[in-house]
Structures are given as structure tokens and as C-alpha cells.
JSON list of C-alpha atoms in Angstrom, two decimals:
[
{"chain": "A", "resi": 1, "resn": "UNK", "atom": "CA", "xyz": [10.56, 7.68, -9.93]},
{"chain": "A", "resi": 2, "resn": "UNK", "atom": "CA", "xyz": [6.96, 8.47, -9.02]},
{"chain": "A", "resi": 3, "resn": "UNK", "atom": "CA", "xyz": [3.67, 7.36, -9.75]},
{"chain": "A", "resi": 4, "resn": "UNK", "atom": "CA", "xyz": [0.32, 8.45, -9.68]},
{"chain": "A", "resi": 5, "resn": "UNK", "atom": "CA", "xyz": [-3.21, 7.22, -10.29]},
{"chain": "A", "resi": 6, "resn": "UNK", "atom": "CA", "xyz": [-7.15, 9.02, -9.81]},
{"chain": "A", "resi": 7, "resn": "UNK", "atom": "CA", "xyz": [-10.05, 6.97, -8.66]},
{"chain": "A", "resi": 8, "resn": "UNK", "atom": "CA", "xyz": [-13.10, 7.61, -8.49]},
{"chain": "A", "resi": 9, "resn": "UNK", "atom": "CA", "xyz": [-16.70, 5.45, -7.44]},
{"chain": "A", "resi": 10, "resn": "UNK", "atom": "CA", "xyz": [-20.42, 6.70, -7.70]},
{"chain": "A", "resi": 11, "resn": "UNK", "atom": "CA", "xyz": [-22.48, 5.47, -4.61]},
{"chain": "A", "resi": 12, "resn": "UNK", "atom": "CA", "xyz": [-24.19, 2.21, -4.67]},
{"chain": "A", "resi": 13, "resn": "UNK", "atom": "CA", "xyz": [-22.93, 2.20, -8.47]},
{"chain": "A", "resi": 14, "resn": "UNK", "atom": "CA", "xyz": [-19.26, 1.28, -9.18]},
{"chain": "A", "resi": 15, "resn": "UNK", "atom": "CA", "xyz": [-15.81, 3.03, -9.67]},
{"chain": "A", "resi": 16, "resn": "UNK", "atom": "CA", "xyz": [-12.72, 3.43, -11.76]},
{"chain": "A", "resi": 17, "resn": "UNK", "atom": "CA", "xyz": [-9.39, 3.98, -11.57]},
{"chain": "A", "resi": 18, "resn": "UNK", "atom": "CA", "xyz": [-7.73, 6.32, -14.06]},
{"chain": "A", "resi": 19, "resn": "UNK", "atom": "CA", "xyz": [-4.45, 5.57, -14.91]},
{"chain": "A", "resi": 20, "resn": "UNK", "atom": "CA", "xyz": [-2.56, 7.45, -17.93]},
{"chain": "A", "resi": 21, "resn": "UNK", "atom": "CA", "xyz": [-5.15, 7.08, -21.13]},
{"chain": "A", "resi": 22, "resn": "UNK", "atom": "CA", "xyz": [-6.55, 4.00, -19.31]},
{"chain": "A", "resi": 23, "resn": "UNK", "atom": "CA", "xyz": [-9.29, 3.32, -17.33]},
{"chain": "A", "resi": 24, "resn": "UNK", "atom": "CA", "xyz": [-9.96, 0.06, -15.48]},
{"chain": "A", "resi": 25, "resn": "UNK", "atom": "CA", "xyz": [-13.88, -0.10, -13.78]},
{"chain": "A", "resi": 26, "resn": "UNK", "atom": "CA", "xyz": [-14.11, -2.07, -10.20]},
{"chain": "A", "resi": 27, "resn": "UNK", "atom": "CA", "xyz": [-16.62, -3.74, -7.95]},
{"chain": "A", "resi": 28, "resn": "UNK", "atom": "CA", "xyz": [-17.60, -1.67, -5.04]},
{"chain": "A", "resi": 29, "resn": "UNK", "atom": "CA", "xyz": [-21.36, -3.59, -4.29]},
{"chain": "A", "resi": 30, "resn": "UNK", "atom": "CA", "xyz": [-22.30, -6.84, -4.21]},
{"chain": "A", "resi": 31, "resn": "UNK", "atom": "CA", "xyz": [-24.19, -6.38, -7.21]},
{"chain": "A", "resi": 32, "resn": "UNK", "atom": "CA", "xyz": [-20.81, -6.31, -9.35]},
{"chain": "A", "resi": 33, "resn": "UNK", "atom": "CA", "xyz": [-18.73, -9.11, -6.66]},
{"chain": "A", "resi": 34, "resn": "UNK", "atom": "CA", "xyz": [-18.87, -11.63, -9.98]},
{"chain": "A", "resi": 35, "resn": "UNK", "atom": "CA", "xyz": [-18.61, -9.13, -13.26]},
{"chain": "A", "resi": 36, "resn": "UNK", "atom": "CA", "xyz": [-16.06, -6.85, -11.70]},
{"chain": "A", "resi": 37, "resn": "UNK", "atom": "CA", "xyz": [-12.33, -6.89, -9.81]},
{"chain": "A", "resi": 38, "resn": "UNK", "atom": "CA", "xyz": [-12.21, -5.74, -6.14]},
{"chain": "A", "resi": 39, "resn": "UNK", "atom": "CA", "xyz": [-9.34, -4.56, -4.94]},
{"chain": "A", "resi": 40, "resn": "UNK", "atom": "CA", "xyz": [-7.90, -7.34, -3.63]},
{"chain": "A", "resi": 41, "resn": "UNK", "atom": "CA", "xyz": [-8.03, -9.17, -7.40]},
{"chain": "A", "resi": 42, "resn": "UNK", "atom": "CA", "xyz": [-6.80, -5.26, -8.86]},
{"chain": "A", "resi": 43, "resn": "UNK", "atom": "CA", "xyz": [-4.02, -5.96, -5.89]},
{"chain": "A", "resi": 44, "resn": "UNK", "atom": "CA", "xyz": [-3.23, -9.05, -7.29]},
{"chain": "A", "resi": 45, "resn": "UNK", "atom": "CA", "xyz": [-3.29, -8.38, -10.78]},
{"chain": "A", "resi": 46, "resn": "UNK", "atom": "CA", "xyz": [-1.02, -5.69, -10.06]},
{"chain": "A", "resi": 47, "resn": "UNK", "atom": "CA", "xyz": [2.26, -8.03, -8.78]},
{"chain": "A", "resi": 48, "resn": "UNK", "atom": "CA", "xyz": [0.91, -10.45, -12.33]},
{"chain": "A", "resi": 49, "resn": "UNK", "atom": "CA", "xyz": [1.84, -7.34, -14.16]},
{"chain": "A", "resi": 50, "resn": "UNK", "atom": "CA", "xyz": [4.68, -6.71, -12.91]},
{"chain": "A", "resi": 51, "resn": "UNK", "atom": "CA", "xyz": [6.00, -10.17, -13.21]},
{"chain": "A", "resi": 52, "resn": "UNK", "atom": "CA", "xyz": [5.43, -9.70, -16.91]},
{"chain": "A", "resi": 53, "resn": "UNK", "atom": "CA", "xyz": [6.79, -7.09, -17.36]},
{"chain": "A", "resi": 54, "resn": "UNK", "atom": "CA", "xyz": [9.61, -8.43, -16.03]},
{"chain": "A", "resi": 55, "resn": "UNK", "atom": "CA", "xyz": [9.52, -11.46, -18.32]},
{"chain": "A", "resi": 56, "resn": "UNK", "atom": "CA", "xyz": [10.24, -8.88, -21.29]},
{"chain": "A", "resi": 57, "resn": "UNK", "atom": "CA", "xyz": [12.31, -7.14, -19.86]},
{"chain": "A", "resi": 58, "resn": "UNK", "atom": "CA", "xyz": [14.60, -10.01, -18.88]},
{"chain": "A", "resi": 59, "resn": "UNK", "atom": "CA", "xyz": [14.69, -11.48, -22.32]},
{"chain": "A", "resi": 60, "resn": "UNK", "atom": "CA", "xyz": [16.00, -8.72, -23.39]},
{"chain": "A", "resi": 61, "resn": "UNK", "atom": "CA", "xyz": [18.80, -8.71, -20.58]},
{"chain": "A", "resi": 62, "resn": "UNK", "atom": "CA", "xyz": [19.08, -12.53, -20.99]},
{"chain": "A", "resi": 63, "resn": "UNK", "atom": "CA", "xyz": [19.14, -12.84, -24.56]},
{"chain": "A", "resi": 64, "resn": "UNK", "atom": "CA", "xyz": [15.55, -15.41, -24.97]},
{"chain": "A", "resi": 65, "resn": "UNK", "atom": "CA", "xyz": [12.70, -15.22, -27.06]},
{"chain": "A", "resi": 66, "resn": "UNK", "atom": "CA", "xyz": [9.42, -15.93, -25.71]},
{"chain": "A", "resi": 67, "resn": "UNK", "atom": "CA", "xyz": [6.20, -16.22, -27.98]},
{"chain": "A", "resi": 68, "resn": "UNK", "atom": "CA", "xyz": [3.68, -15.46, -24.67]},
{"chain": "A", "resi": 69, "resn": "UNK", "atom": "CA", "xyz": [4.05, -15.42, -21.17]},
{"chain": "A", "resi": 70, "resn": "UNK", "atom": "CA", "xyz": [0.74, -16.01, -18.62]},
{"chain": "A", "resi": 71, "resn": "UNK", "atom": "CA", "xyz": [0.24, -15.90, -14.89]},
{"chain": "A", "resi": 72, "resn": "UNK", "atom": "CA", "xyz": [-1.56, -17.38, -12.46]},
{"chain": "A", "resi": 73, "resn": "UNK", "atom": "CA", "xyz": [-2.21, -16.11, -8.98]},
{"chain": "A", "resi": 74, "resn": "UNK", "atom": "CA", "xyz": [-3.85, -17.06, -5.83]},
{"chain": "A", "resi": 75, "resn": "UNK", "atom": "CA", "xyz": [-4.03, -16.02, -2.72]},
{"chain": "A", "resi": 76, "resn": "UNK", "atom": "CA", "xyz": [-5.29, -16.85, 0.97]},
{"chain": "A", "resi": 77, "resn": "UNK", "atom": "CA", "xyz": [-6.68, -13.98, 2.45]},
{"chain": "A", "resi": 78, "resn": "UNK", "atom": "CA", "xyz": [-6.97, -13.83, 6.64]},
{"chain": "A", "resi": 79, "resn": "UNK", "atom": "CA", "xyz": [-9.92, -12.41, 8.45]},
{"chain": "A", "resi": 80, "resn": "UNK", "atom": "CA", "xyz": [-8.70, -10.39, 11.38]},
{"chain": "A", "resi": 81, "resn": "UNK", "atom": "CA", "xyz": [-6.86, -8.01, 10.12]},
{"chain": "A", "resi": 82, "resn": "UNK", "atom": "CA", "xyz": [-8.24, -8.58, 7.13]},
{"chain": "A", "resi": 83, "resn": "UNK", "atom": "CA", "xyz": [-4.98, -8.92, 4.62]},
{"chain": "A", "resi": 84, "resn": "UNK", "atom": "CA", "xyz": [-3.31, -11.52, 2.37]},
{"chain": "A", "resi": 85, "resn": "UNK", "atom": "CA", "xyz": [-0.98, -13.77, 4.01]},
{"chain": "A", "resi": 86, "resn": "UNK", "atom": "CA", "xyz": [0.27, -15.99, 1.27]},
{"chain": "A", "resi": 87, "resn": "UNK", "atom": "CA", "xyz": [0.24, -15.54, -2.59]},
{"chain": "A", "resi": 88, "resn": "UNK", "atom": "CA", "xyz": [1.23, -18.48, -4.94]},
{"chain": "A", "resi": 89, "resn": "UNK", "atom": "CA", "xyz": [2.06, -18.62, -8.59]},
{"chain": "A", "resi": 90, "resn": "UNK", "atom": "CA", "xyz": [2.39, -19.76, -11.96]},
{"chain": "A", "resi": 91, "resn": "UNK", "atom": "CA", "xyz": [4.25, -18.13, -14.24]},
{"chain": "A", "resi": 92, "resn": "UNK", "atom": "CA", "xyz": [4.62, -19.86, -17.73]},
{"chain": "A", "resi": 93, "resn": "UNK", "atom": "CA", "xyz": [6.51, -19.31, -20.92]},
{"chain": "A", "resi": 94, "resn": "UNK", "atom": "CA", "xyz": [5.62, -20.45, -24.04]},
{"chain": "A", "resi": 95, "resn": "UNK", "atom": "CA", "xyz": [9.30, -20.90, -25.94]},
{"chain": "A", "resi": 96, "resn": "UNK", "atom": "CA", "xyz": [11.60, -22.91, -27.95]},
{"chain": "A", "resi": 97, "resn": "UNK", "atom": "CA", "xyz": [14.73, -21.76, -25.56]},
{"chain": "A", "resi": 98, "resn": "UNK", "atom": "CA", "xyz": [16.67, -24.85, -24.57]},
{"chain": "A", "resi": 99, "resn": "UNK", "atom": "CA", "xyz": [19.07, -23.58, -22.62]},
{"chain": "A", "resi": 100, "resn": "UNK", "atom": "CA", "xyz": [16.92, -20.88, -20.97]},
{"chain": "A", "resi": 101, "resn": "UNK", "atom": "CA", "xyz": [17.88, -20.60, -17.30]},
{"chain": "A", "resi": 102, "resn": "UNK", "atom": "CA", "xyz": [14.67, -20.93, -15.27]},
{"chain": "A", "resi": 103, "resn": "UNK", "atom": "CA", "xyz": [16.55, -20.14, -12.22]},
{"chain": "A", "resi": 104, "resn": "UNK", "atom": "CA", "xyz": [17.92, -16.91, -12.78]},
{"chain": "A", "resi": 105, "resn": "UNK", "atom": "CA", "xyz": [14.77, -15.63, -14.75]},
{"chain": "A", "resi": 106, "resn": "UNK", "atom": "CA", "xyz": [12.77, -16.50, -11.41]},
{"chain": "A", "resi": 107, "resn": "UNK", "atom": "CA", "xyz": [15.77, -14.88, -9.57]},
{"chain": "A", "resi": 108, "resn": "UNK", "atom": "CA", "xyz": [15.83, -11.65, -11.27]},
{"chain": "A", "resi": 109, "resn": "UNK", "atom": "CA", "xyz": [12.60, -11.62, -11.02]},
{"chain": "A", "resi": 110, "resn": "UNK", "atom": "CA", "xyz": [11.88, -11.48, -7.48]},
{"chain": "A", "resi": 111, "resn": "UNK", "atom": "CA", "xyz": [14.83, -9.39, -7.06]},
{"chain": "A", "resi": 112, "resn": "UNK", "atom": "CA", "xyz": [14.09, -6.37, -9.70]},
{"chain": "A", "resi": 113, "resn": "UNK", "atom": "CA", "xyz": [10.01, -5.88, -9.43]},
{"chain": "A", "resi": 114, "resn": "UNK", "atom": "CA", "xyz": [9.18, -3.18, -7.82]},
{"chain": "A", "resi": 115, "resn": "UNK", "atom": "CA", "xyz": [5.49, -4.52, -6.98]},
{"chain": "A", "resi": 116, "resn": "UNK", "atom": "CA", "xyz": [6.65, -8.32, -6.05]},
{"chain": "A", "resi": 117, "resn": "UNK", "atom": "CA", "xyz": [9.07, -6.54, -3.47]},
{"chain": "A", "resi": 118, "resn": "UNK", "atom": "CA", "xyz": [7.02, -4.42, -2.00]},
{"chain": "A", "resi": 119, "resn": "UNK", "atom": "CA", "xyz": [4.42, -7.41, -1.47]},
{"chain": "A", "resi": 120, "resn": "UNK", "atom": "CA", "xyz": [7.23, -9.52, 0.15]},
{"chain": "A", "resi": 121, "resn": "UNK", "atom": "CA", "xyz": [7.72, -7.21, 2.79]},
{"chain": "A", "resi": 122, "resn": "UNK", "atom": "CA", "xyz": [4.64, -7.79, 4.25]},
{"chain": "A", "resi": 123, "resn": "UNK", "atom": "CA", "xyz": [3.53, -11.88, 2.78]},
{"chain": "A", "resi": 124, "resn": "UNK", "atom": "CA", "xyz": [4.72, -14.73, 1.58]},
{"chain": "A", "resi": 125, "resn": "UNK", "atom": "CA", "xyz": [5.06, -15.65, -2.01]},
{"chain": "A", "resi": 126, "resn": "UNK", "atom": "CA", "xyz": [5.84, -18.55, -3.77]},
{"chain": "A", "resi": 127, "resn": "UNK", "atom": "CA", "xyz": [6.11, -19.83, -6.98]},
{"chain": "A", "resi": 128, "resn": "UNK", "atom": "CA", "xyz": [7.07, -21.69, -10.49]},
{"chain": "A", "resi": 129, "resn": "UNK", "atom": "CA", "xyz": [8.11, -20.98, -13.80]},
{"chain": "A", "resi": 130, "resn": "UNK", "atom": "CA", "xyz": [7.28, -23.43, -16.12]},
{"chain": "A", "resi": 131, "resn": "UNK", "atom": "CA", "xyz": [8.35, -23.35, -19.84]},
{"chain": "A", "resi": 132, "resn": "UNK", "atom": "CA", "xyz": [5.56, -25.05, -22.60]},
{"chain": "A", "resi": 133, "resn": "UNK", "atom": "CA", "xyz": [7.85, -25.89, -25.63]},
{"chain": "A", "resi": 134, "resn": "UNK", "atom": "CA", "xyz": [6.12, -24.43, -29.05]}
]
């Protein structure tokens, strides 16, 4: 499988990324550091997606029902090289599921997305899945 994305930015301005029909504007001055993602958020919000989408598709494979699902992220980012070095989360699932096994969900997880395994390789991430009771 392959992927593929455009970007483009207009100088001193902003830029966008073009992905499918989609289009998602990001920061590139200071001007836009508190309206719009840089690419360390987009970065981020890239391995939330990903757990999501795993969230669906693993109540499919593991037979729950889920009304929502929401993610929290954060991340410490070091200086020299600049990268992240360790990325914590919250993942929680709104659901009446009694039996629902946290610990395989979180699991399967970790061990089928293709964005959370490629961050892995090169930080540490932790986290919890909680489960909010409708």
C-alpha cells in the first residue's frame, strides 16, 4: 500500500496540505503559531487518527459498540535535535460494554497502526484507555 499527499505554503502567508478531496491549512509564521497546527501538532494529530481509526476498526473485530471515541495527546519535545521524545495519551470510549476488554483493545492497538508503529521506532509512547459508561 502507498500513500501520497501535495503541500503547498505561500511566503510569509501560510500553507496546506492536500490530501484526497481534503485540504487541511497550517501555521508556517508566527502570525498563525495560535489559530493554526504546525507540524509537530499535524504530526501528532496524525498517530490520534490513527488510534481511531483503530477503535472502529477493532469493534468490528471485537464485537463492541462504542457511541464516541476521543483522544488526547501530548508530547515533550527536545531541543537539540529538535524531535519528540515522549508522547502520552488518553484514549476514551464512551460505551455501555461491560465486558469490553481494555487490554486487548490497547494491545491491538499498538500492534496494528501503521502511524503509532512507525512513531515507536523512534519515541516513547504511553498511554490509557479509559471507558465513560453512557
Amino acid at each position: 500500500m502507498n500513500y501520497a499527499t501535495s503541500a503547498t505554503s505561500v511566503a510569509k502567508q501560510g500553507a496546506t496540505i492536500q490530501i484526497k478531496q481534503a485540504t487541511v491549512s497550517f501555521g508556517i509564521t508566527a502570525a498563525t503559531a495560535t489559530t493554526l497546527p504546525n507540524p509537530a501538532e499535524l504530526f501528532l494529530g496524525s498517530l490520534s487518527a490513527c488510534m481511531l481509526k483503530n477503535v472502529e476498526r477493532f469493534s468490528l473485530l471485537m464485537g463492541f459498540t462504542y457511541t464516541s471515541a476521543a483522544i488526547t495527546i501530548e508530547a515533550t519535545r527536545l531541543e537539540k535535535p529538535p524531535r519528540m521524545d515522549e508522547i502520552q495519551y488518553v484514549l476514551t470510549i464512551h460505551s455501555n460494554e461491560e465486558h469490553l476488554n481494555l487490554s486487548l483493545l490497547k494491545k491491538n492497538i499498538e500492534k496494528h497502526g501503521t502511524i503509532y508503529n512507525t512513531v515507536k521506532e523512534v519515541c516513547s509512547i504511553t498511554g490509557v484507555i479509559e471507558i465513560v459508561s453512557e
